[in-house]
Amino acid sequence: MKQSIRIFFFALCSIMLSCASGSNRPNSYTQVAYWHRYQHFLPDELRFRKQNLPTEEYLTLNGYEIHMDRYVKKDAKCKIILLHGGGGNGRILGTLAVGLENLGCEWIAPDLPGFGLTKVPENKSYVPYEDWVLVLHELIQREKNPNQKIILFGLSIGGMLAYHTAAYNGEVDGLIATTLVDPRDVEVRDAIASNRFFSRVGLPINSFFSFATNGMHFPIKWFSKMEYITNDPSFSEVFASDPYAGGSKVSLGFLNTFLNYKPKIEPEAFQVCPVLLAHPSIDPWTPTHLSKQFFDKIPTKKEFVELTGAGHFPYEEPGVSILKDSVANFIASLIRIR
């Protein structure tokens, strides 16, 4: 009897945690102070200042009010769309737009539904992962310009999101990723999940009962190794406590649809665009060999570089300088083949 009561109250608490709507989020990062905490840990060239802050805008994409940071560059020959993963948002990734400003590209950093300041409709019980792909597909279609190359740049699981989006859209010009881990792979699930029990037992059970559990929301750090998002425990704690990033809640439906997402094009047949995998060398969350397993299957023009001394969120030297150089060379090659 006591066990049944515990199960009942656990289920009740789970339902109470199901606050899927993000419609009450602030409208601007000028109303949010938390993102300033990241600046203390970043090197000088990656920090925001008054003169390099992005412009903010909202676009209605696939039914969501998507918040975007835009780093405008007049007459730019390239446009880079920055893609965060779970536990991130567009404002955090904007530090790379600051650090790589000299590339001459325009940068866009959207907050994907469930994170940052993007607003989720009140009547939506959960955000399925495929909605992220559809949002980005629609964004690409809006942003396409015959005089610009469109490049997707994904960090963390944003790397695989970049691949999924490129495969779905079919018209991007380049793909850059710091990781390329296929969540359908058991070894990958073990690496990204908070523990082996969750990856081997909890996730399959959740898939089986998805009709009842998809709308339940829990802190994302319960399911993932947020302590490994950087190799500095203090910095990782900033991520994990950010209510618009690693401190967000995620639905079981999102996890279920992400882990089981089937790309429109499998890696063995991918010929959409050139690929750059710039993988951190000291990444305990998604080790290099897991990304290489997927990357090695891709037959299109591609390049692999190792970001020496950098962790999962690459900001350390010499890794960040290697990242800058490799991205600059990759984009230069894309522009040359216009």
CSV table of C-alpha atoms in Angstrom, one decimal:
chain,number,residue,atom,x,y,z
A,1,MET,CA,0.0,0.0,0.0
A,2,LYS,CA,2.8,2.4,0.9
A,3,GLN,CA,4.6,1.6,-2.3
A,4,SER,CA,1.4,2.4,-4.3
A,5,ILE,CA,1.1,5.7,-2.5
A,6,ARG,CA,4.7,6.6,-3.3
A,7,ILE,CA,4.1,5.8,-7.0
A,8,PHE,CA,0.9,7.9,-7.0
A,9,PHE,CA,2.6,10.9,-5.5
A,10,PHE,CA,5.6,10.5,-7.8
A,11,ALA,CA,3.2,10.5,-10.8
A,12,LEU,CA,1.4,13.5,-9.4
A,13,CYS,CA,4.6,15.4,-8.9
A,14,SER,CA,5.7,14.5,-12.4
A,15,ILE,CA,2.5,15.9,-13.9
A,16,MET,CA,2.8,19.1,-11.8
A,17,LEU,CA,6.3,19.5,-13.3
A,18,SER,CA,4.8,19.5,-16.8
A,19,CYS,CA,5.1,23.3,-17.4
A,20,ALA,CA,5.6,23.0,-21.1
A,21,SER,CA,4.7,26.5,-22.0
A,22,GLY,CA,7.4,29.1,-22.3
A,23,SER,CA,5.0,31.9,-23.2
A,24,ASN,CA,5.8,33.8,-20.0
A,25,ARG,CA,9.5,34.1,-20.7
A,26,PRO,CA,11.1,37.6,-20.9
A,27,ASN,CA,11.1,39.3,-24.3
A,28,SER,CA,14.7,40.3,-24.3
A,29,TYR,CA,18.1,39.4,-22.9
A,30,THR,CA,18.2,43.0,-21.6
A,31,GLN,CA,15.7,41.7,-19.0
A,32,VAL,CA,17.9,38.7,-18.0
A,33,ALA,CA,21.0,39.1,-16.0
A,34,TYR,CA,22.1,35.5,-15.8
A,35,TRP,CA,24.0,35.3,-19.1
A,36,HIS,CA,26.5,37.8,-17.9
A,37,ARG,CA,27.8,35.2,-15.4
A,38,TYR,CA,29.4,33.3,-18.3
A,39,GLN,CA,31.7,36.2,-19.2
A,40,HIS,CA,33.9,35.7,-16.1
A,41,PHE,CA,35.1,32.3,-17.4
A,42,LEU,CA,35.7,33.2,-21.1
A,43,PRO,CA,38.8,34.6,-22.7
A,44,ASP,CA,38.8,38.3,-23.5
A,45,GLU,CA,38.2,37.8,-27.2
A,46,LEU,CA,35.0,35.8,-26.6
A,47,ARG,CA,33.4,38.3,-24.2
A,48,PHE,CA,30.4,40.5,-24.9
A,49,ARG,CA,30.7,44.2,-24.7
A,50,LYS,CA,28.3,47.1,-25.4
A,51,GLN,CA,29.7,47.5,-28.9
A,52,ASN,CA,29.4,43.8,-30.0
A,53,LEU,CA,26.0,42.9,-28.6
A,54,PRO,CA,23.6,41.4,-31.2
A,55,THR,CA,20.3,42.7,-32.2
A,56,GLU,CA,17.3,40.7,-31.0
A,57,GLU,CA,14.2,39.7,-32.9
A,58,TYR,CA,11.4,37.2,-33.0
A,59,LEU,CA,10.2,35.1,-35.9
A,60,THR,CA,7.1,32.8,-36.0
A,61,LEU,CA,8.5,29.5,-37.2
A,62,ASN,CA,6.5,26.2,-37.2
A,63,GLY,CA,4.1,27.7,-34.6
A,64,TYR,CA,6.7,28.9,-32.1
A,65,GLU,CA,7.8,32.5,-31.4
A,66,ILE,CA,11.5,32.0,-31.9
A,67,HIS,CA,13.9,34.4,-30.3
A,68,MET,CA,17.0,35.1,-32.3
A,69,ASP,CA,20.2,37.0,-31.8
A,70,ARG,CA,21.5,38.4,-35.0
A,71,TYR,CA,25.1,39.7,-35.6
A,72,VAL,CA,24.6,41.8,-38.7
A,73,LYS,CA,27.3,42.1,-41.3
A,74,LYS,CA,26.6,44.2,-44.3
A,75,ASP,CA,27.2,42.6,-47.7
A,76,ALA,CA,28.4,39.4,-46.0
A,77,LYS,CA,29.1,36.5,-48.3
A,78,CYS,CA,28.3,33.9,-45.7
A,79,LYS,CA,25.6,33.5,-43.0
A,80,ILE,CA,26.2,31.2,-40.1
A,81,ILE,CA,23.4,29.7,-38.0
A,82,LEU,CA,24.6,28.7,-34.6
A,83,LEU,CA,22.8,25.7,-33.1
A,84,HIS,CA,22.9,24.9,-29.4
A,85,GLY,CA,22.1,21.6,-27.8
A,86,GLY,CA,20.3,20.6,-24.6
A,87,GLY,CA,21.4,22.9,-21.8
A,88,GLY,CA,22.3,25.8,-24.1
A,89,ASN,CA,20.8,28.8,-25.9
A,90,GLY,CA,21.6,31.2,-28.6
A,91,ARG,CA,23.0,34.0,-26.4
A,92,ILE,CA,25.6,31.6,-24.9
A,93,LEU,CA,26.8,30.5,-28.3
A,94,GLY,CA,27.0,34.1,-29.4
A,95,THR,CA,30.5,34.2,-27.9
A,96,LEU,CA,31.7,32.4,-30.9
A,97,ALA,CA,30.2,35.0,-33.2
A,98,VAL,CA,32.1,37.6,-31.2
A,99,GLY,CA,35.3,35.6,-31.4
A,100,LEU,CA,35.0,34.9,-35.1
A,101,GLU,CA,33.7,38.4,-36.1
A,102,ASN,CA,36.7,38.8,-38.5
A,103,LEU,CA,35.4,36.1,-40.8
A,104,GLY,CA,33.1,38.7,-42.3
A,105,CYS,CA,30.0,36.5,-41.9
A,106,GLU,CA,26.6,37.4,-40.6
A,107,TRP,CA,25.6,35.2,-37.6
A,108,ILE,CA,22.2,34.1,-36.3
A,109,ALA,CA,21.8,32.4,-33.0
A,110,PRO,CA,18.2,31.1,-32.4
A,111,ASP,CA,16.9,29.9,-29.0
A,112,LEU,CA,15.3,26.5,-29.9
A,113,PRO,CA,11.9,25.7,-28.3
A,114,GLY,CA,12.3,24.9,-24.6
A,115,PHE,CA,15.4,27.0,-24.1
A,116,GLY,CA,16.4,30.6,-24.0
A,117,LEU,CA,13.6,33.2,-24.6
A,118,THR,CA,11.7,31.3,-27.3
A,119,LYS,CA,8.0,31.0,-26.5
A,120,VAL,CA,6.1,27.7,-26.7
A,121,PRO,CA,2.4,27.8,-27.2
A,122,GLU,CA,0.2,27.3,-24.1
A,123,ASN,CA,-1.6,24.4,-25.7
A,124,LYS,CA,1.5,22.4,-26.6
A,125,SER,CA,2.1,19.7,-24.0
A,126,TYR,CA,5.7,19.0,-25.2
A,127,VAL,CA,8.2,19.9,-27.9
A,128,PRO,CA,9.2,17.0,-30.1
A,129,TYR,CA,12.7,17.0,-31.3
A,130,GLU,CA,11.6,17.0,-34.9
A,131,ASP,CA,10.1,20.4,-34.3
A,132,TRP,CA,13.7,21.7,-33.9
A,133,VAL,CA,14.6,20.4,-37.3
A,134,LEU,CA,11.4,21.9,-38.8
A,135,VAL,CA,12.0,25.3,-37.2
A,136,LEU,CA,15.5,25.4,-38.6
A,137,HIS,CA,14.3,24.3,-42.0
A,138,GLU,CA,11.9,27.1,-42.1
A,139,LEU,CA,14.5,29.6,-40.8
A,140,ILE,CA,16.9,28.5,-43.6
A,141,GLN,CA,14.2,29.0,-46.2
A,142,ARG,CA,13.6,32.5,-44.9
A,143,GLU,CA,17.3,33.4,-44.7
A,144,LYS,CA,18.4,32.1,-48.0
A,145,ASN,CA,20.1,34.7,-50.2
A,146,PRO,CA,21.7,33.9,-53.6
A,147,ASN,CA,24.7,36.0,-52.7
A,148,GLN,CA,25.4,34.2,-49.4
A,149,LYS,CA,26.5,30.8,-48.3
A,150,ILE,CA,24.4,29.3,-45.5
A,151,ILE,CA,26.4,27.4,-43.0
A,152,LEU,CA,25.1,25.4,-40.0
A,153,PHE,CA,27.4,25.4,-36.9
A,154,GLY,CA,26.3,23.1,-34.1
A,155,LEU,CA,27.9,22.6,-30.7
A,156,SER,CA,27.2,19.7,-28.4
A,157,ILE,CA,24.1,17.8,-29.7
A,158,GLY,CA,23.6,20.9,-31.8
A,159,GLY,CA,26.2,19.2,-34.1
A,160,MET,CA,23.9,16.3,-34.8
A,161,LEU,CA,21.0,18.7,-35.0
A,162,ALA,CA,23.0,20.5,-37.8
A,163,TYR,CA,23.4,17.2,-39.6
A,164,HIS,CA,19.7,16.3,-39.2
A,165,THR,CA,18.7,19.8,-40.5
A,166,ALA,CA,21.1,19.7,-43.4
A,167,ALA,CA,19.8,16.3,-44.4
A,168,TYR,CA,16.2,17.5,-44.1
A,169,ASN,CA,16.7,20.8,-45.9
A,170,GLY,CA,19.1,19.7,-48.5
A,171,GLU,CA,20.2,23.2,-49.5
A,172,VAL,CA,22.8,24.3,-47.0
A,173,ASP,CA,26.3,25.0,-48.2
A,174,GLY,CA,28.4,23.9,-45.2
A,175,LEU,CA,28.1,22.0,-41.9
A,176,ILE,CA,30.4,22.6,-38.9
A,177,ALA,CA,30.1,20.5,-35.7
A,178,THR,CA,32.0,20.1,-32.5
A,179,THR,CA,30.4,16.7,-31.9
A,180,LEU,CA,28.5,14.3,-34.2
A,181,VAL,CA,27.0,11.7,-31.9
A,182,ASP,CA,24.1,9.5,-33.1
A,183,PRO,CA,21.7,9.0,-30.2
A,184,ARG,CA,20.4,5.8,-31.8
A,185,ASP,CA,23.7,4.2,-30.9
A,186,VAL,CA,23.7,2.4,-27.5
A,187,GLU,CA,27.3,3.5,-26.7
A,188,VAL,CA,26.3,7.1,-27.4
A,189,ARG,CA,23.2,6.8,-25.1
A,190,ASP,CA,25.4,5.5,-22.3
A,191,ALA,CA,27.8,8.4,-22.8
A,192,ILE,CA,25.3,11.3,-22.8
A,193,ALA,CA,22.9,9.9,-20.2
A,194,SER,CA,23.3,10.7,-16.5
A,195,ASN,CA,23.8,7.0,-15.7
A,196,ARG,CA,23.7,3.6,-17.2
A,197,PHE,CA,20.4,2.6,-15.6
A,198,PHE,CA,18.7,5.5,-17.3
A,199,SER,CA,20.2,4.9,-20.7
A,200,ARG,CA,19.6,1.1,-20.7
A,201,VAL,CA,16.3,0.8,-18.7
A,202,GLY,CA,14.7,4.2,-18.1
A,203,LEU,CA,14.7,5.3,-21.7
A,204,PRO,CA,13.3,2.1,-23.2
A,205,ILE,CA,10.5,2.2,-20.5
A,206,ASN,CA,9.8,5.8,-21.4
A,207,SER,CA,9.5,4.9,-25.1
A,208,PHE,CA,7.1,2.1,-24.3
A,209,PHE,CA,4.9,4.4,-22.2
A,210,SER,CA,5.4,7.5,-24.3
A,211,PHE,CA,1.6,7.9,-24.8
A,212,ALA,CA,1.4,8.7,-21.1
A,213,THR,CA,4.8,10.2,-20.3
A,214,ASN,CA,5.6,12.5,-23.3
A,215,GLY,CA,4.1,15.6,-21.6
A,216,MET,CA,6.0,15.2,-18.3
A,217,HIS,CA,8.8,17.7,-17.7
A,218,PHE,CA,11.9,17.4,-15.5
A,219,PRO,CA,15.2,19.3,-15.0
A,220,ILE,CA,17.4,18.4,-17.9
A,221,LYS,CA,20.4,17.9,-15.6
A,222,TRP,CA,18.6,14.9,-14.2
A,223,PHE,CA,19.1,13.1,-17.5
A,224,SER,CA,22.4,14.4,-18.7
A,225,LYS,CA,26.0,14.9,-17.5
A,226,MET,CA,25.8,18.7,-17.2
A,227,GLU,CA,28.9,18.6,-15.0
A,228,TYR,CA,30.9,17.7,-18.1
A,229,ILE,CA,29.7,20.6,-20.3
A,230,THR,CA,33.1,22.3,-19.4
A,231,ASN,CA,36.1,20.9,-17.6
A,232,ASP,CA,35.8,23.7,-14.9
A,233,PRO,CA,33.3,22.6,-12.2
A,234,SER,CA,32.5,26.2,-11.4
A,235,PHE,CA,31.8,27.1,-15.0
A,236,SER,CA,29.7,23.9,-15.5
A,237,GLU,CA,27.6,24.9,-12.4
A,238,VAL,CA,26.8,28.2,-14.1
A,239,PHE,CA,25.4,26.3,-17.1
A,240,ALA,CA,23.5,23.8,-14.9
A,241,SER,CA,21.9,26.6,-12.9
A,242,ASP,CA,20.9,28.8,-15.8
A,243,PRO,CA,17.1,28.8,-15.9
A,244,TYR,CA,17.2,29.5,-19.7
A,245,ALA,CA,19.8,26.8,-20.4
A,246,GLY,CA,21.0,23.9,-18.3
A,247,GLY,CA,18.6,24.8,-15.5
A,248,SER,CA,15.6,24.3,-17.9
A,249,LYS,CA,13.2,21.5,-17.8
A,250,VAL,CA,12.9,19.1,-20.7
A,251,SER,CA,10.0,16.8,-21.6
A,252,LEU,CA,10.2,13.0,-21.7
A,253,GLY,CA,8.6,13.4,-25.2
A,254,PHE,CA,11.6,15.5,-26.4
A,255,LEU,CA,14.1,13.0,-25.1
A,256,ASN,CA,12.1,10.1,-26.6
A,257,THR,CA,11.9,11.7,-30.0
A,258,PHE,CA,15.5,12.9,-30.0
A,259,LEU,CA,16.9,9.5,-29.1
A,260,ASN,CA,14.8,7.8,-31.8
A,261,TYR,CA,15.0,10.4,-34.6
A,262,LYS,CA,15.8,8.9,-38.0
A,263,PRO,CA,17.5,11.4,-40.3
A,264,LYS,CA,16.2,12.0,-43.8
A,265,ILE,CA,19.6,10.9,-45.2
A,266,GLU,CA,21.7,8.3,-43.4
A,267,PRO,CA,25.4,9.3,-43.1
A,268,GLU,CA,26.5,6.8,-45.8
A,269,ALA,CA,24.5,8.6,-48.4
A,270,PHE,CA,25.1,12.2,-47.2
A,271,GLN,CA,26.2,14.5,-50.1
A,272,VAL,CA,24.5,17.7,-49.2
A,273,CYS,CA,27.5,19.8,-48.4
A,274,PRO,CA,31.1,19.7,-47.0
A,275,VAL,CA,31.5,18.9,-43.3
A,276,LEU,CA,34.0,20.1,-40.7
A,277,LEU,CA,34.2,18.2,-37.5
A,278,ALA,CA,36.2,20.3,-35.0
A,279,HIS,CA,36.1,18.1,-31.9
A,280,PRO,CA,37.5,19.0,-28.5
A,281,SER,CA,40.3,16.8,-27.4
A,282,ILE,CA,39.4,16.7,-23.7
A,283,ASP,CA,35.7,16.0,-23.8
A,284,PRO,CA,34.6,13.5,-21.2
A,285,TRP,CA,30.9,13.9,-22.1
A,286,THR,CA,31.1,12.9,-25.8
A,287,PRO,CA,34.5,11.4,-26.5
A,288,THR,CA,36.1,11.9,-29.9
A,289,HIS,CA,35.7,8.3,-31.0
A,290,LEU,CA,31.9,8.5,-30.7
A,291,SER,CA,31.8,11.4,-33.1
A,292,LYS,CA,34.3,9.8,-35.4
A,293,GLN,CA,32.1,6.7,-35.8
A,294,PHE,CA,29.5,8.8,-37.4
A,295,PHE,CA,31.8,11.2,-39.2
A,296,ASP,CA,33.8,8.4,-40.9
A,297,LYS,CA,30.6,7.1,-42.6
A,298,ILE,CA,30.0,10.4,-44.4
A,299,PRO,CA,31.3,10.2,-48.0
A,300,THR,CA,31.1,13.9,-48.9
A,301,LYS,CA,34.0,16.3,-48.8
A,302,LYS,CA,35.0,16.6,-45.1
A,303,GLU,CA,37.7,17.5,-42.6
A,304,PHE,CA,38.5,16.5,-39.0
A,305,VAL,CA,40.5,18.7,-36.6
A,306,GLU,CA,41.1,18.2,-33.0
A,307,LEU,CA,40.7,21.1,-30.6
A,308,THR,CA,43.7,20.6,-28.4
A,309,GLY,CA,43.2,21.2,-24.7
A,310,ALA,CA,39.5,22.1,-25.1
A,311,GLY,CA,36.5,20.6,-23.3
A,312,HIS,CA,32.9,20.0,-24.5
A,313,PHE,CA,32.2,23.7,-24.7
A,314,PRO,CA,35.4,24.8,-26.4
A,315,TYR,CA,36.8,28.0,-25.0
A,316,GLU,CA,40.3,27.0,-23.9
A,317,GLU,CA,43.6,27.5,-25.7
A,318,PRO,CA,45.1,26.3,-27.9
A,319,GLY,CA,41.8,24.7,-28.9
A,320,VAL,CA,39.8,27.9,-29.5
A,321,SER,CA,42.5,29.2,-31.8
A,322,ILE,CA,42.5,26.0,-33.7
A,323,LEU,CA,38.7,26.3,-34.0
A,324,LYS,CA,39.0,29.8,-35.3
A,325,ASP,CA,41.6,28.8,-37.9
A,326,SER,CA,39.8,25.7,-39.1
A,327,VAL,CA,36.4,27.5,-39.4
A,328,ALA,CA,38.1,30.4,-41.3
A,329,ASN,CA,39.7,28.0,-43.7
A,330,PHE,CA,36.5,26.0,-44.2
A,331,ILE,CA,34.4,29.1,-44.9
A,332,ALA,CA,37.1,30.5,-47.3
A,333,SER,CA,36.9,27.2,-49.3
A,334,LEU,CA,33.1,27.4,-49.5
A,335,ILE,CA,33.3,31.0,-50.8
A,336,ARG,CA,35.9,30.1,-53.4
A,337,ILE,CA,33.7,27.3,-54.9
A,338,ARG,CA,30.7,29.7,-55.3
